[in-house]
């Protein structure tokens, strides 16, 4: 059976880059930047005050103490956005507010809490370092600096950064168009009545819809089809309209598992079927449209579905969009409890939680180990990776985790 790394490499090798398009910066959320974004100006663009206080000449106040304050004549006020043309000469100060330009001649700002005022004079009760509380022009950025690189995934921080650079529209990768289809006679959509005890409610359709959106894709919900070759073939024949087509269920070894045969008939070039992982072993991957379209046939168990998405589909969606970081992120922690399993053939991904204890990272795993138990994700924030051949992990051992 194929190891996970090899399966991932195969999937990634078929991820062609999508073209880009210009969108309003807020619509760029969760998407991948397709241009380097350069600052047009220095930031800050002028020297300004980091505090509310008094702009002074350091020479004047360098000896100031609580016991022997230095008095200066207040010659004016500089609010944020103010344009006063004061000149701070020896013996004078300007009242200043956070973000206001530093008046000519001043080189230090004394915060208001170290001062007292009386009759147009300010008494400075402490000395600070020369230049204290001044935000210097260009200390954050210089004109021409590349602020955000092509391939950056845009979060709300980057949206704010783009706004501050006066970018209104930004070049991002086109969203991958992803179709989602569940298969199974027993599967009912949300809101549909359950009329027989053997029927179950879908989670997979919605896990995948939300997963695709959060990975920057556009999700097309094709619903649920019964295990009926004709009906299935009918829906699957639209495959060419999408960049990625995902089915869940019907990909194992059962008699009603038609997906593999049908997609092969429809021209999908199957690259692998079965990966040495637990859960999601029977996952099928192939390409269509001359290698441009990616087909994922994911097994129906809800945990298998989520894991297959996280470990194979999401990296593919990110890579297609040109993201610099598209691989699942791994890290290490000490396990808090013994883990044991009987069958160590496959690499297992167990829902787990990590947290800080003092200055070390520790983790524990869900009691719900089986692949039909989607609530094993409740409170989980990572997968515990149990490598092939490992039956037992002892409390205190360092283990590998994959961040959700
Ligand atoms: P299958 O991969 O078709 O053999 O299905 C494996 C298990 O997953 C069965 O117990 C199915 O009932 C269940 N299952 C299949 N599709 C879904 C779905 N969309 N949502 C939740 N469970 C599902
Ligand atoms: Mg089924």
Coordinates of C-alpha atoms and ligand atoms in Angstrom, one line a residue:
X1 CA 0.0 0.0 0.0
X2 CA 1.2 3.5 -0.8
X3 CA 2.7 5.6 2.1
X4 CA 1.1 9.0 2.8
X5 CA 4.2 11.0 1.6
X6 CA 4.1 9.3 -1.8
X7 CA 0.3 9.9 -2.1
X8 CA 0.8 13.6 -1.2
X9 CA 3.6 14.0 -3.6
X10 CA 1.5 12.5 -6.4
X11 CA -1.4 14.9 -5.7
X12 CA 0.9 17.9 -5.5
X13 CA 2.6 17.0 -8.7
X14 CA -0.7 17.5 -10.5
X15 CA -1.5 20.9 -9.0
X16 CA -1.2 23.4 -11.8
X17 CA -1.3 27.1 -10.9
X18 CA -4.5 28.9 -11.4
X19 CA -4.6 32.3 -13.1
X20 CA -5.1 35.4 -11.0
X21 CA -7.7 38.1 -10.7
X22 CA -8.1 41.5 -9.0
X23 CA -10.5 41.7 -6.1
X24 CA -11.4 44.2 -3.4
X25 CA -9.1 43.6 -0.4
X26 CA -11.9 42.3 1.9
X27 CA -12.8 39.7 -0.7
X28 CA -9.2 38.6 -0.6
X29 CA -9.7 37.0 2.8
X30 CA -8.5 33.3 2.9
X31 CA -7.2 33.7 -0.6
X32 CA -3.6 33.7 -1.9
X33 CA -1.8 36.8 -3.0
X34 CA -0.7 36.7 -6.6
X35 CA 1.6 39.8 -6.6
X36 CA 4.3 41.3 -4.4
X37 CA 2.8 44.3 -2.5
X38 CA 5.3 47.1 -2.3
X39 CA 5.1 50.2 0.0
X40 CA 4.9 53.4 -1.9
X41 CA 6.1 55.5 1.1
X42 CA 8.0 55.4 4.3
X43 CA 6.0 54.3 7.4
X44 CA 5.5 56.2 9.5
X45 CA 5.6 58.9 6.9
X46 CA 6.6 61.6 9.4
X47 CA 8.2 61.6 12.9
X48 CA 5.4 61.5 15.4
X49 CA 4.6 61.2 19.0
X50 CA 4.1 57.7 20.6
X51 CA 2.5 59.3 23.7
X52 CA 0.3 62.1 25.0
X53 CA 2.7 64.5 26.6
X54 CA 5.2 67.3 25.9
X55 CA 7.6 67.6 23.0
X56 CA 10.8 69.0 24.4
X57 CA 14.5 69.5 23.7
X58 CA 16.4 66.8 25.5
X59 CA 19.2 69.2 26.5
X60 CA 16.6 71.1 28.6
X61 CA 15.3 68.1 30.6
X62 CA 18.2 65.7 30.9
X63 CA 18.7 66.6 34.6
X64 CA 15.0 66.6 35.5
X65 CA 13.9 64.6 38.6
X66 CA 10.8 64.4 40.8
X67 CA 12.6 66.5 43.4
X68 CA 13.9 69.2 41.1
X69 CA 11.6 69.4 38.1
X70 CA 12.6 71.5 35.1
X71 CA 10.1 74.2 34.0
X72 CA 9.5 75.0 30.3
X73 CA 7.2 77.5 28.7
X74 CA 4.3 75.8 26.8
X75 CA 4.2 77.5 23.4
X76 CA 1.3 75.6 21.8
X77 CA -0.6 72.4 21.3
X78 CA -0.1 69.7 18.6
X79 CA -3.1 67.4 18.2
X80 CA -3.0 64.3 16.0
X81 CA -3.6 65.5 12.5
X82 CA -2.5 69.0 13.5
X83 CA -0.4 71.2 11.3
X84 CA 1.0 73.8 13.7
X85 CA 4.3 75.3 12.7
X86 CA 5.8 75.6 16.1
X87 CA 9.5 75.8 16.7
X88 CA 10.7 74.4 20.0
X89 CA 13.5 76.6 21.2
X90 CA 15.6 76.1 24.4
X91 CA 13.3 76.5 27.4
X92 CA 10.1 75.8 25.6
X93 CA 7.8 72.8 25.1
X94 CA 4.7 71.9 22.9
X95 CA 1.8 69.9 24.3
X96 CA 1.5 66.9 22.0
X97 CA -0.9 64.0 21.4
X98 CA -0.3 60.5 20.2
X99 CA 0.3 60.4 16.5
X100 CA 0.9 64.1 16.1
X101 CA 3.9 65.4 14.1
X102 CA 6.9 66.3 16.2
X103 CA 7.4 70.0 16.0
X104 CA 10.7 71.4 14.7
X105 CA 13.4 71.6 17.3
X106 CA 11.9 69.0 19.6
X107 CA 13.7 65.6 20.0
X108 CA 12.1 63.9 22.9
X109 CA 8.5 63.4 24.2
X110 CA 7.8 63.3 28.0
X111 CA 4.6 61.5 28.8
X112 CA 2.0 63.6 30.5
X113 CA 2.1 61.5 33.7
X114 CA 5.7 62.8 34.4
X115 CA 4.6 66.4 34.2
X116 CA 2.6 69.1 35.9
X117 CA 1.3 72.3 34.5
X118 CA 0.8 75.7 36.0
X119 CA 0.3 79.2 34.5
X120 CA 1.4 78.3 31.0
X121 CA 4.4 76.4 32.3
X122 CA 5.1 72.7 32.3
X123 CA 7.2 71.0 35.0
X124 CA 9.1 68.0 33.8
X125 CA 9.7 65.6 36.6
X126 CA 11.9 63.0 34.9
X127 CA 14.6 62.7 32.3
X128 CA 14.3 60.1 29.6
X129 CA 16.7 59.0 26.9
X130 CA 17.2 61.4 24.0
X131 CA 14.6 60.5 21.3
X132 CA 12.2 58.8 23.8
X133 CA 8.6 58.3 22.6
X134 CA 9.2 59.4 19.1
X135 CA 8.1 57.1 16.2
X136 CA 10.6 57.8 13.5
X137 CA 9.8 58.2 9.9
X138 CA 10.5 55.0 8.1
X139 CA 11.2 52.9 11.2
X140 CA 8.5 50.4 10.2
X141 CA 8.9 50.5 6.4
X142 CA 10.8 52.2 3.7
X143 CA 9.3 53.2 0.4
X144 CA 10.0 50.4 -2.0
X145 CA 10.0 47.6 0.6
X146 CA 8.1 44.5 -0.3
X147 CA 5.5 44.2 2.5
X148 CA 3.6 41.1 1.5
X149 CA 5.0 38.5 -0.8
X150 CA 3.3 36.7 -3.6
X151 CA 2.0 33.4 -2.2
X152 CA 0.9 34.8 1.2
X153 CA -2.4 33.6 2.5
X154 CA -4.5 36.6 3.4
X155 CA -5.9 36.8 6.9
X156 CA -7.6 39.7 8.5
X157 CA -4.2 41.2 9.5
X158 CA -3.1 41.3 5.9
X159 CA -6.4 42.9 4.8
X160 CA -5.6 45.7 7.3
X161 CA -2.0 46.0 6.1
X162 CA -3.3 46.2 2.5
X163 CA -5.7 49.0 3.5
X164 CA -2.9 50.9 5.3
X165 CA -0.9 50.8 2.0
X166 CA -3.9 52.3 0.2
X167 CA -4.3 49.1 -1.8
X168 CA -8.0 48.9 -2.7
X169 CA -7.9 46.0 -5.0
X170 CA -5.3 43.3 -5.0
X171 CA -4.3 40.5 -7.3
X172 CA -5.1 37.0 -5.9
X173 CA -5.3 33.6 -7.4
X174 CA -8.6 32.6 -8.9
X175 CA -10.6 30.5 -6.6
X176 CA -10.5 26.8 -7.4
X177 CA -13.9 25.6 -8.4
X178 CA -14.7 22.5 -6.3
X179 CA -17.7 20.2 -6.7
X180 CA -18.9 18.2 -3.7
X181 CA -21.0 15.1 -4.0
X182 CA -22.0 12.6 -1.4
X183 CA -23.1 9.1 -2.3
X184 CA -25.1 6.5 -0.4
X185 CA -28.7 5.1 -0.3
X186 CA -28.8 5.8 3.4
X187 CA -27.6 9.4 3.4
X188 CA -30.1 12.2 4.0
X189 CA -29.5 15.9 3.6
X190 CA -30.0 18.3 6.5
X191 CA -33.7 19.2 6.9
X192 CA -34.9 16.0 5.1
X193 CA -37.0 13.6 7.2
X194 CA -35.4 10.4 8.4
X195 CA -38.0 7.7 7.7
X196 CA -36.0 4.6 8.5
X197 CA -33.7 3.7 11.3
X198 CA -31.0 2.8 8.8
X199 CA -30.8 6.3 7.4
X200 CA -28.2 8.7 8.5
X201 CA -27.7 12.5 8.2
X202 CA -24.9 13.8 6.1
X203 CA -22.0 15.6 7.7
X204 CA -19.5 15.2 4.9
X205 CA -21.2 17.5 2.4
X206 CA -21.0 20.3 4.9
X207 CA -17.5 19.5 6.3
X208 CA -16.3 19.7 2.8
X209 CA -18.2 22.8 1.8
X210 CA -16.8 24.7 4.8
X211 CA -13.4 23.2 4.3
X212 CA -13.2 24.3 0.7
X213 CA -14.4 27.9 1.6
X214 CA -11.8 28.2 4.4
X215 CA -9.1 27.0 1.9
X216 CA -10.0 29.8 -0.5
X217 CA -12.1 27.7 -2.9
X218 CA -15.5 28.1 -4.3
X219 CA -17.7 25.2 -3.4
X220 CA -20.5 23.8 -5.6
X221 CA -22.8 21.6 -3.7
X222 CA -24.0 18.8 -5.9
X223 CA -26.0 17.1 -3.0
X224 CA -26.4 13.4 -2.4
X225 CA -26.9 10.6 -4.9
X226 CA -28.0 7.1 -4.2
X227 CA -25.8 4.1 -4.9
X228 CA -27.3 3.8 -8.4
X229 CA -24.8 3.6 -11.2
X230 CA -27.0 5.5 -13.7
X231 CA -27.8 8.3 -11.4
X232 CA -24.2 8.5 -10.2
X233 CA -22.9 8.6 -13.7
X234 CA -25.3 11.3 -14.6
X235 CA -23.9 13.6 -11.9
X236 CA -20.3 12.6 -12.3
X237 CA -20.4 13.4 -16.0
X238 CA -20.3 17.1 -15.1
X239 CA -16.9 16.6 -13.8
X240 CA -15.2 18.7 -16.5
X241 CA -16.8 21.9 -15.3
X242 CA -14.7 21.9 -12.1
X243 CA -11.1 22.2 -11.2
X244 CA -11.6 19.7 -8.4
X245 CA -14.3 17.1 -7.9
X246 CA -14.8 15.4 -4.5
X247 CA -17.1 12.5 -3.8
X248 CA -17.6 10.9 -0.5
X249 CA -18.6 7.3 0.1
X250 CA -18.8 4.4 -2.3
X251 CA -15.1 4.1 -2.8
X252 CA -14.3 1.0 -0.7
X253 CA -14.6 -2.7 -1.6
X254 CA -18.4 -3.1 -1.2
X255 CA -20.6 -4.2 -4.0
X256 CA -22.3 -0.9 -4.1
X257 CA -19.1 1.0 -4.3
X258 CA -19.3 2.2 -7.9
X259 CA -17.2 5.4 -7.8
X260 CA -14.0 3.9 -9.0
X261 CA -15.5 2.1 -12.0
X262 CA -17.6 5.0 -13.0
X263 CA -15.0 7.7 -12.9
X264 CA -12.6 5.5 -14.8
X265 CA -15.3 5.1 -17.5
X266 CA -15.7 8.9 -17.5
X267 CA -12.0 9.3 -18.3
X268 CA -10.5 9.9 -14.9
X269 CA -6.9 8.7 -14.9
X270 CA -6.7 7.0 -11.5
X271 CA -3.3 7.6 -9.9
X272 CA -3.8 5.7 -6.6
X273 CA -6.6 4.0 -4.7
X274 CA -5.7 3.2 -1.1
X275 CA -3.1 4.9 1.0
X276 CA -1.4 3.4 4.1
X277 CA -3.3 5.7 6.5
X278 CA -5.9 5.3 9.2
X279 CA -8.6 6.3 8.7
X280 CA -9.4 7.1 5.0
X281 CA -7.4 4.2 3.6
X282 CA -9.6 3.6 0.5
X283 CA -9.1 7.2 -0.8
X284 CA -8.9 7.4 -4.6
X285 CA -7.1 10.1 -6.5
X286 CA -7.1 10.7 -10.3
X287 CA -6.8 13.4 -12.8
X288 CA -9.0 14.5 -15.7
X289 CA -9.2 17.2 -18.4
X290 CA -5.7 16.3 -19.6
X291 CA -4.2 16.3 -16.1
X292 CA -5.7 19.7 -15.1
X293 CA -8.7 18.5 -13.0
X294 CA -8.2 16.7 -9.7
X295 CA -10.6 14.0 -8.6
X296 CA -10.8 12.8 -5.0
X297 CA -12.9 9.9 -4.1
X298 CA -13.0 10.0 -0.3
X299 CA -14.5 7.2 1.9
X300 CA -17.7 8.0 3.6
X301 CA -16.9 7.8 7.3
X302 CA -17.1 11.4 8.6
X303 CA -13.6 11.3 10.2
X304 CA -12.1 9.8 7.1
X305 CA -13.6 12.6 5.1
X306 CA -12.2 15.3 7.3
X307 CA -8.8 13.7 7.5
X308 CA -8.6 13.1 3.8
X309 CA -9.5 16.8 3.3
X310 CA -6.9 18.1 5.7
X311 CA -4.1 15.8 4.6
X312 CA -4.5 15.6 0.8
X313 CA -7.3 18.0 -0.6
X314 CA -6.4 21.1 1.3
X315 CA -2.7 21.1 0.5
X316 CA -3.7 20.6 -3.2
X317 CA -6.2 23.6 -3.1
X318 CA -3.5 25.8 -1.5
X319 CA -0.8 24.8 -3.9
X320 CA -3.1 25.4 -6.9
X321 CA -3.6 28.9 -5.6
X322 CA 0.2 29.4 -5.4
X323 CA 0.4 29.5 -1.6
X324 CA 4.0 29.4 -0.2
X325 CA 2.9 27.3 2.7
X326 CA 0.6 24.5 1.6
X327 CA 1.8 21.6 3.6
X328 CA 0.2 20.5 6.9
X329 CA 2.2 22.0 9.7
X330 CA 3.8 19.6 12.1
X331 CA 5.3 20.1 15.6
X332 CA 6.2 18.1 18.7
X333 CA 4.8 17.7 22.2
X334 CA 5.0 15.3 25.1
X335 CA 2.1 12.9 25.4
X336 CA 0.2 12.9 28.7
X337 CA -1.1 9.3 28.5
X338 CA -0.1 5.9 27.1
X339 CA -1.4 5.2 23.6
X340 CA -1.8 1.7 22.5
X341 CA -3.2 0.0 19.3
X342 CA -3.2 -3.6 18.1
X343 CA -2.8 -3.0 14.4
X344 CA 0.3 -0.9 13.6
X345 CA 0.3 -1.4 9.8
X346 CA -0.9 2.0 8.8
X347 CA -0.1 5.6 9.9
X348 CA -2.8 6.7 12.1
X349 CA -4.1 10.3 12.7
X350 CA -5.8 10.6 16.0
X351 CA -7.7 13.7 17.1
X352 CA -5.8 15.4 19.9
X353 CA -5.4 18.5 21.9
X354 CA -2.1 20.3 22.7
X355 CA -1.5 23.0 25.3
X356 CA 1.3 24.6 27.2
X357 CA 2.2 23.3 30.6
X358 CA 4.8 25.6 32.1
X359 CA 7.3 26.0 29.3
X360 CA 6.7 22.6 27.5
X361 CA 4.1 21.7 25.0
X362 CA 2.0 18.6 26.0
X363 CA -0.8 16.7 24.3
X364 CA -3.6 14.3 25.0
X365 CA -5.8 12.3 22.5
X366 CA -9.5 11.8 22.1
X367 CA -11.1 8.8 23.7
X368 CA -13.2 8.5 20.5
X369 CA -10.8 6.7 18.2
X370 CA -13.1 5.4 15.5
X371 CA -13.7 6.9 12.1
X372 CA -17.5 7.3 12.4
X373 CA -17.1 9.5 15.5
X374 CA -17.0 13.0 14.2
X375 CA -17.4 14.4 17.7
X376 CA -13.8 13.3 18.3
X377 CA -13.1 16.8 16.9
X378 CA -14.8 18.6 19.7
X379 CA -12.1 20.5 21.6
X380 CA -9.4 19.0 19.4
X381 CA -6.8 21.2 17.8
X382 CA -4.4 18.8 16.2
X383 CA -3.8 15.2 15.0
X384 CA -1.5 12.9 16.9
X385 CA 0.5 11.1 14.3
X386 CA 1.1 7.4 15.1
X387 CA 3.7 6.2 12.6
X388 CA 3.6 2.8 10.8
X389 CA 5.0 0.0 13.0
X390 CA 4.3 1.9 16.2
X391 CA 2.0 0.0 18.6
X392 CA 2.6 1.8 21.8
X393 CA 3.5 5.3 22.9
X394 CA 4.4 5.8 26.6
X395 CA 3.3 8.8 28.7
X396 CA 6.0 11.5 28.5
X397 CA 7.3 10.4 25.0
X398 CA 7.7 13.1 22.4
X399 CA 5.2 12.7 19.6
X400 CA 4.5 14.4 16.3
X401 CA 1.4 16.5 15.9
X402 CA -0.3 18.1 12.9
X403 CA -1.9 21.5 13.5
X404 CA -5.5 21.8 12.3
Ligands
LIG1 P1 -18.9 4.2 2.5 O1 -17.6 4.8 2.3 O2 -19.9 4.5 1.5 O3 -18.7 2.7 2.7 O4 -19.5 4.7 3.9 C1 -18.8 4.5 5.1 C2 -19.6 5.0 6.2 O5 -19.7 6.4 6.2 C3 -21.0 4.4 6.3 O6 -21.3 4.2 7.6 C4 -21.8 5.6 5.7 O7 -23.2 5.6 6.2 C5 -21.1 6.8 6.3 N1 -21.3 7.9 5.4 C6 -21.3 7.9 4.0 N2 -21.5 9.1 3.5 C7 -21.7 10.0 4.6 C8 -22.0 11.3 4.7 N3 -22.2 12.1 3.6 N4 -22.1 11.9 6.0 C9 -21.9 11.1 7.0 N5 -21.7 9.8 7.0 C10 -21.5 9.2 5.8
LIG2 MG1 -21.8 3.9 0.9

